[in-house]
Tab-separated table of C-alpha atoms in Angstrom:
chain	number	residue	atom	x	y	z
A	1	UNK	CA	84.283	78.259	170.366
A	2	UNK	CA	84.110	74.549	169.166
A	3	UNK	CA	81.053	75.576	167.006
A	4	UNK	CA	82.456	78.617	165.270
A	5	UNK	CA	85.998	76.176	164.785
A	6	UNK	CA	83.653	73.038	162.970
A	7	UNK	CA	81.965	75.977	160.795
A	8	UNK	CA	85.306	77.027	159.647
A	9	UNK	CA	86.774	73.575	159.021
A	10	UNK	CA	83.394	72.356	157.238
A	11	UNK	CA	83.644	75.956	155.115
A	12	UNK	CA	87.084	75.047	154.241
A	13	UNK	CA	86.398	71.462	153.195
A	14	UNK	CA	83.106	72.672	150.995
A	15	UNK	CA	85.780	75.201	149.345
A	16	UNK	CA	88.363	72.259	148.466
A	17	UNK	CA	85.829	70.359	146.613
A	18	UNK	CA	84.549	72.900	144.858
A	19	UNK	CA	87.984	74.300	143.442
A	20	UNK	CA	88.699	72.503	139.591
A	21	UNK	CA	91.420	69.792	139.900
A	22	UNK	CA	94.800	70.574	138.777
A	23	UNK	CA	95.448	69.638	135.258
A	24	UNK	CA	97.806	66.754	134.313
A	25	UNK	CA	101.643	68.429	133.743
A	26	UNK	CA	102.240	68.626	129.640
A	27	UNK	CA	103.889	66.593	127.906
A	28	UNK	CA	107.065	68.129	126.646
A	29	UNK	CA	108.196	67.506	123.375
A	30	UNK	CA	111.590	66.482	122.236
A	31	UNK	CA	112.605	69.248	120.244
A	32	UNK	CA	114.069	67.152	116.518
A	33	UNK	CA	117.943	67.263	116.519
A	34	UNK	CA	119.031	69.139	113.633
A	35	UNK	CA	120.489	67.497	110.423
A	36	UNK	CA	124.050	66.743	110.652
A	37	UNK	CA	126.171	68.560	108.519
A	38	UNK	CA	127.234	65.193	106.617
A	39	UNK	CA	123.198	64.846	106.609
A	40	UNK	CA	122.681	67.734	104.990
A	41	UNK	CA	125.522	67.405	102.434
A	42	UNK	CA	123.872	64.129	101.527
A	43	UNK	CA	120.681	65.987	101.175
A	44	UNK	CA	122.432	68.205	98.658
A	45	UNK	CA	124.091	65.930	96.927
A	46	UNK	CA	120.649	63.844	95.705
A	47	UNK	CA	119.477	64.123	92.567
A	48	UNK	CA	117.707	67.462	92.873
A	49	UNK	CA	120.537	69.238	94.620
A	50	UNK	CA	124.244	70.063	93.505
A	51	UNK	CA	127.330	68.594	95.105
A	52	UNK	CA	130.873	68.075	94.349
A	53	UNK	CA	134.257	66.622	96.057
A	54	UNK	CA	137.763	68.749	96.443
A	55	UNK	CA	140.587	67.229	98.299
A	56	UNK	CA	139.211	66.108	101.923
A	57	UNK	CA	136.249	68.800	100.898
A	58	UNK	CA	132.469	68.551	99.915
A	59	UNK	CA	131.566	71.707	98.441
A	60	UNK	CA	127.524	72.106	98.177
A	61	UNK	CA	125.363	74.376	96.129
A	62	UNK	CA	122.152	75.980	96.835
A	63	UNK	CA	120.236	79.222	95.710
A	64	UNK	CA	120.362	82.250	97.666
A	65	UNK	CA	116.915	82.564	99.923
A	66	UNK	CA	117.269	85.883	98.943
A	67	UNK	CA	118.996	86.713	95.782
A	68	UNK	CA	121.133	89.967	95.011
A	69	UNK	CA	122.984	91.110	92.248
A	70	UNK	CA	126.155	90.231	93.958
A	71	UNK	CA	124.914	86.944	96.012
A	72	UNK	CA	122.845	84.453	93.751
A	73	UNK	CA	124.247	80.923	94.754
A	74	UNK	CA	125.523	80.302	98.188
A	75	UNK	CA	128.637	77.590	97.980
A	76	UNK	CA	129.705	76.331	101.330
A	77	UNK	CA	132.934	74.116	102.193
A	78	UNK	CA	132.969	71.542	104.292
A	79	UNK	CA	135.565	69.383	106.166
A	80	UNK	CA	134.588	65.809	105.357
A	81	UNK	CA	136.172	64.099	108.297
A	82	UNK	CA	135.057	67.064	110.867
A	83	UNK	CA	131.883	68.621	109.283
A	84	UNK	CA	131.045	70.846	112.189
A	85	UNK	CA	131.247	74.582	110.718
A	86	UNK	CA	131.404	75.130	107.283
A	87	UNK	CA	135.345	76.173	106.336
A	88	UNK	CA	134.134	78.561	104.047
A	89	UNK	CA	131.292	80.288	102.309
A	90	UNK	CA	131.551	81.775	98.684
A	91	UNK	CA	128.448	83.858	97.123
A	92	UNK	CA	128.221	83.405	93.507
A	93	UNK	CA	126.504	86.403	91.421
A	94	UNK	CA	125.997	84.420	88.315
A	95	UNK	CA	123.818	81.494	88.056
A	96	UNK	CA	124.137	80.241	84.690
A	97	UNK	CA	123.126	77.047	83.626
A	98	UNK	CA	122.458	76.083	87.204
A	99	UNK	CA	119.092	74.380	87.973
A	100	UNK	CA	120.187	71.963	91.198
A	101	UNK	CA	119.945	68.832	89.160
A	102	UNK	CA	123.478	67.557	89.200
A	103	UNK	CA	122.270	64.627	86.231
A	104	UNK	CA	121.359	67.453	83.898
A	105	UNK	CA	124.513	69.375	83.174
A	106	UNK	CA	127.580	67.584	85.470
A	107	UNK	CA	130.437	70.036	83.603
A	108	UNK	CA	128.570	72.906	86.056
A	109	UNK	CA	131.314	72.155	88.231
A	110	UNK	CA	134.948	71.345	87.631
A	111	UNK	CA	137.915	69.954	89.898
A	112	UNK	CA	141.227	70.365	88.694
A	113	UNK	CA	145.349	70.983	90.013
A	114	UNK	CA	145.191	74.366	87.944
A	115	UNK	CA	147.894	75.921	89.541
A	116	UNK	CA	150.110	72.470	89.704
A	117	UNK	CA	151.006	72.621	93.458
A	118	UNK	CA	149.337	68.951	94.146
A	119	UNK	CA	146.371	70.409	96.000
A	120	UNK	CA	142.869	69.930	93.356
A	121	UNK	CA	141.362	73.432	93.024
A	122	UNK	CA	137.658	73.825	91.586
A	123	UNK	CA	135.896	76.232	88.924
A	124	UNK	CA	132.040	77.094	88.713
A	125	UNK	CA	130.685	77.968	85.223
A	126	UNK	CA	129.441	81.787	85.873
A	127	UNK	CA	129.241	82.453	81.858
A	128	UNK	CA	128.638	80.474	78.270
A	129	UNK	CA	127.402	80.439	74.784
A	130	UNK	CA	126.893	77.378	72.062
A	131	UNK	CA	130.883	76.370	73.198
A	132	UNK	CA	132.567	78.637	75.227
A	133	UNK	CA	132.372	78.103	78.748
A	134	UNK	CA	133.702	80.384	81.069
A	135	UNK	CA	134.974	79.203	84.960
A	136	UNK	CA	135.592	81.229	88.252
A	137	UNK	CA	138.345	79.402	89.833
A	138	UNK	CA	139.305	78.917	93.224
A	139	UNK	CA	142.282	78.078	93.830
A	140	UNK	CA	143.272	75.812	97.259
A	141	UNK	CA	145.614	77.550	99.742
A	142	UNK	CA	146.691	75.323	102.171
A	143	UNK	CA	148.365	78.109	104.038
A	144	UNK	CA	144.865	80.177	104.671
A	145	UNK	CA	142.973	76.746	104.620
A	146	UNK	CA	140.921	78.146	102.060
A	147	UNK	CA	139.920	78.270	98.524
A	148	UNK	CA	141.079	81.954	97.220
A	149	UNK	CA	139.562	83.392	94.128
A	150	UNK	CA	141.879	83.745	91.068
A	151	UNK	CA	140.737	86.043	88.590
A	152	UNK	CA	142.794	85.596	85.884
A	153	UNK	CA	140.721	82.021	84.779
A	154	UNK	CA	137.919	84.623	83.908
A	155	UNK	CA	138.954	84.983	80.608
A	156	UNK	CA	140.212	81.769	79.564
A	157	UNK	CA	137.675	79.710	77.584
A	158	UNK	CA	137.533	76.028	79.059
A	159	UNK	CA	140.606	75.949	80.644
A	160	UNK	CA	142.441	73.156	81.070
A	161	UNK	CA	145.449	72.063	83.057
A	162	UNK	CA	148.099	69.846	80.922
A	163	UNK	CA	150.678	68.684	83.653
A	164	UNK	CA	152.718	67.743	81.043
A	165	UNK	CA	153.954	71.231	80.222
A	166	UNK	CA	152.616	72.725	83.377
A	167	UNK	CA	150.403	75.079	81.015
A	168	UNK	CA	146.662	76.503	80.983
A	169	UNK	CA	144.918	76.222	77.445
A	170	UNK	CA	141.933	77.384	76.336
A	171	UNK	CA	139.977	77.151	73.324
A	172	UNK	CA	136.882	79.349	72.081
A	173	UNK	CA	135.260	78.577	68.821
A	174	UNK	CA	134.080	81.290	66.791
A	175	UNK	CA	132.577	78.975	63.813
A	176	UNK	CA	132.985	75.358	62.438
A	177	UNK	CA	136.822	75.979	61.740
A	178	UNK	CA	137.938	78.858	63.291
A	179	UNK	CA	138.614	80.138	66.803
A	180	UNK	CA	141.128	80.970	69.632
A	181	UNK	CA	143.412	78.682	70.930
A	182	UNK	CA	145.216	80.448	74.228
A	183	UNK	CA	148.067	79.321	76.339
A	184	UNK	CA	149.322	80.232	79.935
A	185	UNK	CA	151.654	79.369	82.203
A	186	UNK	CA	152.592	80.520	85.954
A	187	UNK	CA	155.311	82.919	85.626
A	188	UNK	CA	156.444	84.121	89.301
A	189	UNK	CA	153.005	83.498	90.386
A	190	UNK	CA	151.112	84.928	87.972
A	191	UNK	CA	148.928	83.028	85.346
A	192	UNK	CA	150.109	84.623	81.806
A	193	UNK	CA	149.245	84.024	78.544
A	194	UNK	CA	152.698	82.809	76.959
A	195	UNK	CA	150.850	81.484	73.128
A	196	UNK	CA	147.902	82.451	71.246
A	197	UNK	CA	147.137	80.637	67.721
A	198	UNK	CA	143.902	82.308	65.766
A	199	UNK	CA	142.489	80.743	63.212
A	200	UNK	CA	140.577	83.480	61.084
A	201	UNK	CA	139.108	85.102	57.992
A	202	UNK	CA	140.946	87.857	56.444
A	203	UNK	CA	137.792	88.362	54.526
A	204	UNK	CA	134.401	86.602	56.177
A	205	UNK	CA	132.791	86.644	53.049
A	206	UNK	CA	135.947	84.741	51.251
A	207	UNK	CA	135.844	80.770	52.398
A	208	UNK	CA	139.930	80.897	50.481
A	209	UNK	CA	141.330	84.051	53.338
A	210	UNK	CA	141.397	81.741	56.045
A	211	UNK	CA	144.722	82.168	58.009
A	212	UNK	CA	146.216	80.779	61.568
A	213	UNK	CA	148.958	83.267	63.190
A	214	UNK	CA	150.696	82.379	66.378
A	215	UNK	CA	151.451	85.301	68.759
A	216	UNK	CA	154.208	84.564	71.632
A	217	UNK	CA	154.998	86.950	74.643
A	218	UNK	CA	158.245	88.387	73.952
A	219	UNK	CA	159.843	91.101	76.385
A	220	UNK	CA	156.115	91.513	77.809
A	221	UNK	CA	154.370	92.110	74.378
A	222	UNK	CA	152.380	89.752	71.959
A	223	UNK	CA	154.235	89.518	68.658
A	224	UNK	CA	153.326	87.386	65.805
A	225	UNK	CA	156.064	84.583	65.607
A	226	UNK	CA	154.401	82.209	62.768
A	227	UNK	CA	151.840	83.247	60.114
A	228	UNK	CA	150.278	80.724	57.552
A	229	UNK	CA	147.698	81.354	54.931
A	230	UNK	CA	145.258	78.828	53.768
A	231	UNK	CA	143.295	76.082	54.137
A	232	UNK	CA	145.975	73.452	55.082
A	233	UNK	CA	146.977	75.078	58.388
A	234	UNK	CA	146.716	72.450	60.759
A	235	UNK	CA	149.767	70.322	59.690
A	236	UNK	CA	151.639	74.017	59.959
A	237	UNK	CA	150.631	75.310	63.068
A	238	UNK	CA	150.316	71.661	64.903
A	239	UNK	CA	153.924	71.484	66.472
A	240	UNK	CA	153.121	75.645	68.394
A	241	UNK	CA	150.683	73.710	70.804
A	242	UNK	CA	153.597	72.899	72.210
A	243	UNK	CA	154.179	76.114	74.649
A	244	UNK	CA	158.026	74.863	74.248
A	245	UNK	CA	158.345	75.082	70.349
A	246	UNK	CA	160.115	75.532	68.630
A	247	UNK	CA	163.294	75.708	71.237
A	248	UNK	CA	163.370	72.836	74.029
A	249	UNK	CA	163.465	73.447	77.798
């Protein structure tokens, strides 16, 4: 019995030191912490990325991973102070003129009060041509706490707010002296063209039929108001960039 017990410890034993040692536990690596979001907007900001400032806002620009007619720039709003989630994102069909490098064309973007309510709203060029430069425009709602698109600054030519008069222009050149001067203000919430002064051939082929006619909304309709022909029109039609000539508020 004391035999048969030695042969099975010694068989045991032989078996132990034959068996391959346990390998050494793995290291385990550290997964990297993702970027920050205030990382990452400073990553877009740099000089090969596009960035730009609204109220307590950074709004950043990047390209679509996978472009569609509808979705060709991705821009995302961020909370400066609390940049956890993005506030919103906007897709962007149009990519005009963008490239990423904010040095090359810094007028991509543009951050104005366009509606006058003391809260900066922001445009994105989606459309131009040797001058005209057209915006989409968001507008801030600080009701929502969002930016809210507002169609109507799709066909306004480089607008412009003028807190002066509370009024929209625009201005689209058709060739060294003539063009389209436009004018809008917020009536009842809605951005309307109030003024339009052309400046025009009658003939294109006759340098002497140049003319400038001013157009005012009245009861709804555009009606010419002021009409001068020739080539000394700017002293004339000067005074009708004022949206409140020729009567006073």
């Amino acid at each position: 019995m004391k035999q048969r017990a030695f042969l099975l410890l010694t068989a045991l034993l032989l078996a132990g030191c034959q068996a391959a040692p346990a390998p050494p536990p793995e290291e385990v690596q550290e997964p990297e912490p993702p970027l920050s979001v205030q990382q990452a907007a400073q990553w877009l900001s740099d000089d090969s990325h596009h960035a730009f400032y609204v109220n307590d806002h950074v709004v950043t620009v990047e390209r679509a991973e996978e472009p569609t007619d509808d979705c060709k720039l991705i821009l995302t709003v961020w909370d400066r102070e609390d940049p956890v989630v993005p506030i919103q994102t906007i897709s962007m069909a149009e990519d005009t003129r963008y490239d990423g490098n904010k040095l090359l064309d810094p007028a991509w973007s543009r951050v104005e009060d366009f509606n006058f309510d003391h809260w900066d709203d922001f445009g994105c060029i989606y459309a131009m041509g040797n001058q005209p430069v057209f915006y989409h425009v968001w507008l801030w709602d600080p009701e929502a706490g969002q930016y809210v698109y507002e169609p109507a600054f799709d066909e306004i030519c480089y607008p412009e707010a003028d807190w002066v008069e509370e009024k929209i222009t625009g201005w689209a050149r058709s060739s060294a002296s003539t063009g389209d001067h436009s004018i809008y203000q917020w009536i009842d919430g809605v951005l309307t063209e109030v003024r339009h002064i052309k400046i025009a051939f009658e003939d294109l082929w006759d340098i002497n039929s140049i003319y400038a006619s001013v157009t005012d909304r009245i009861e709804g309709e555009m009606q010419e108001v002021f009409r001068f022909e020739g080539g000394d029109y700017m002293d004339a039609i000067e005074p009708w960039f004022n949206c409140w000539y020729p009567e006073s508020p």
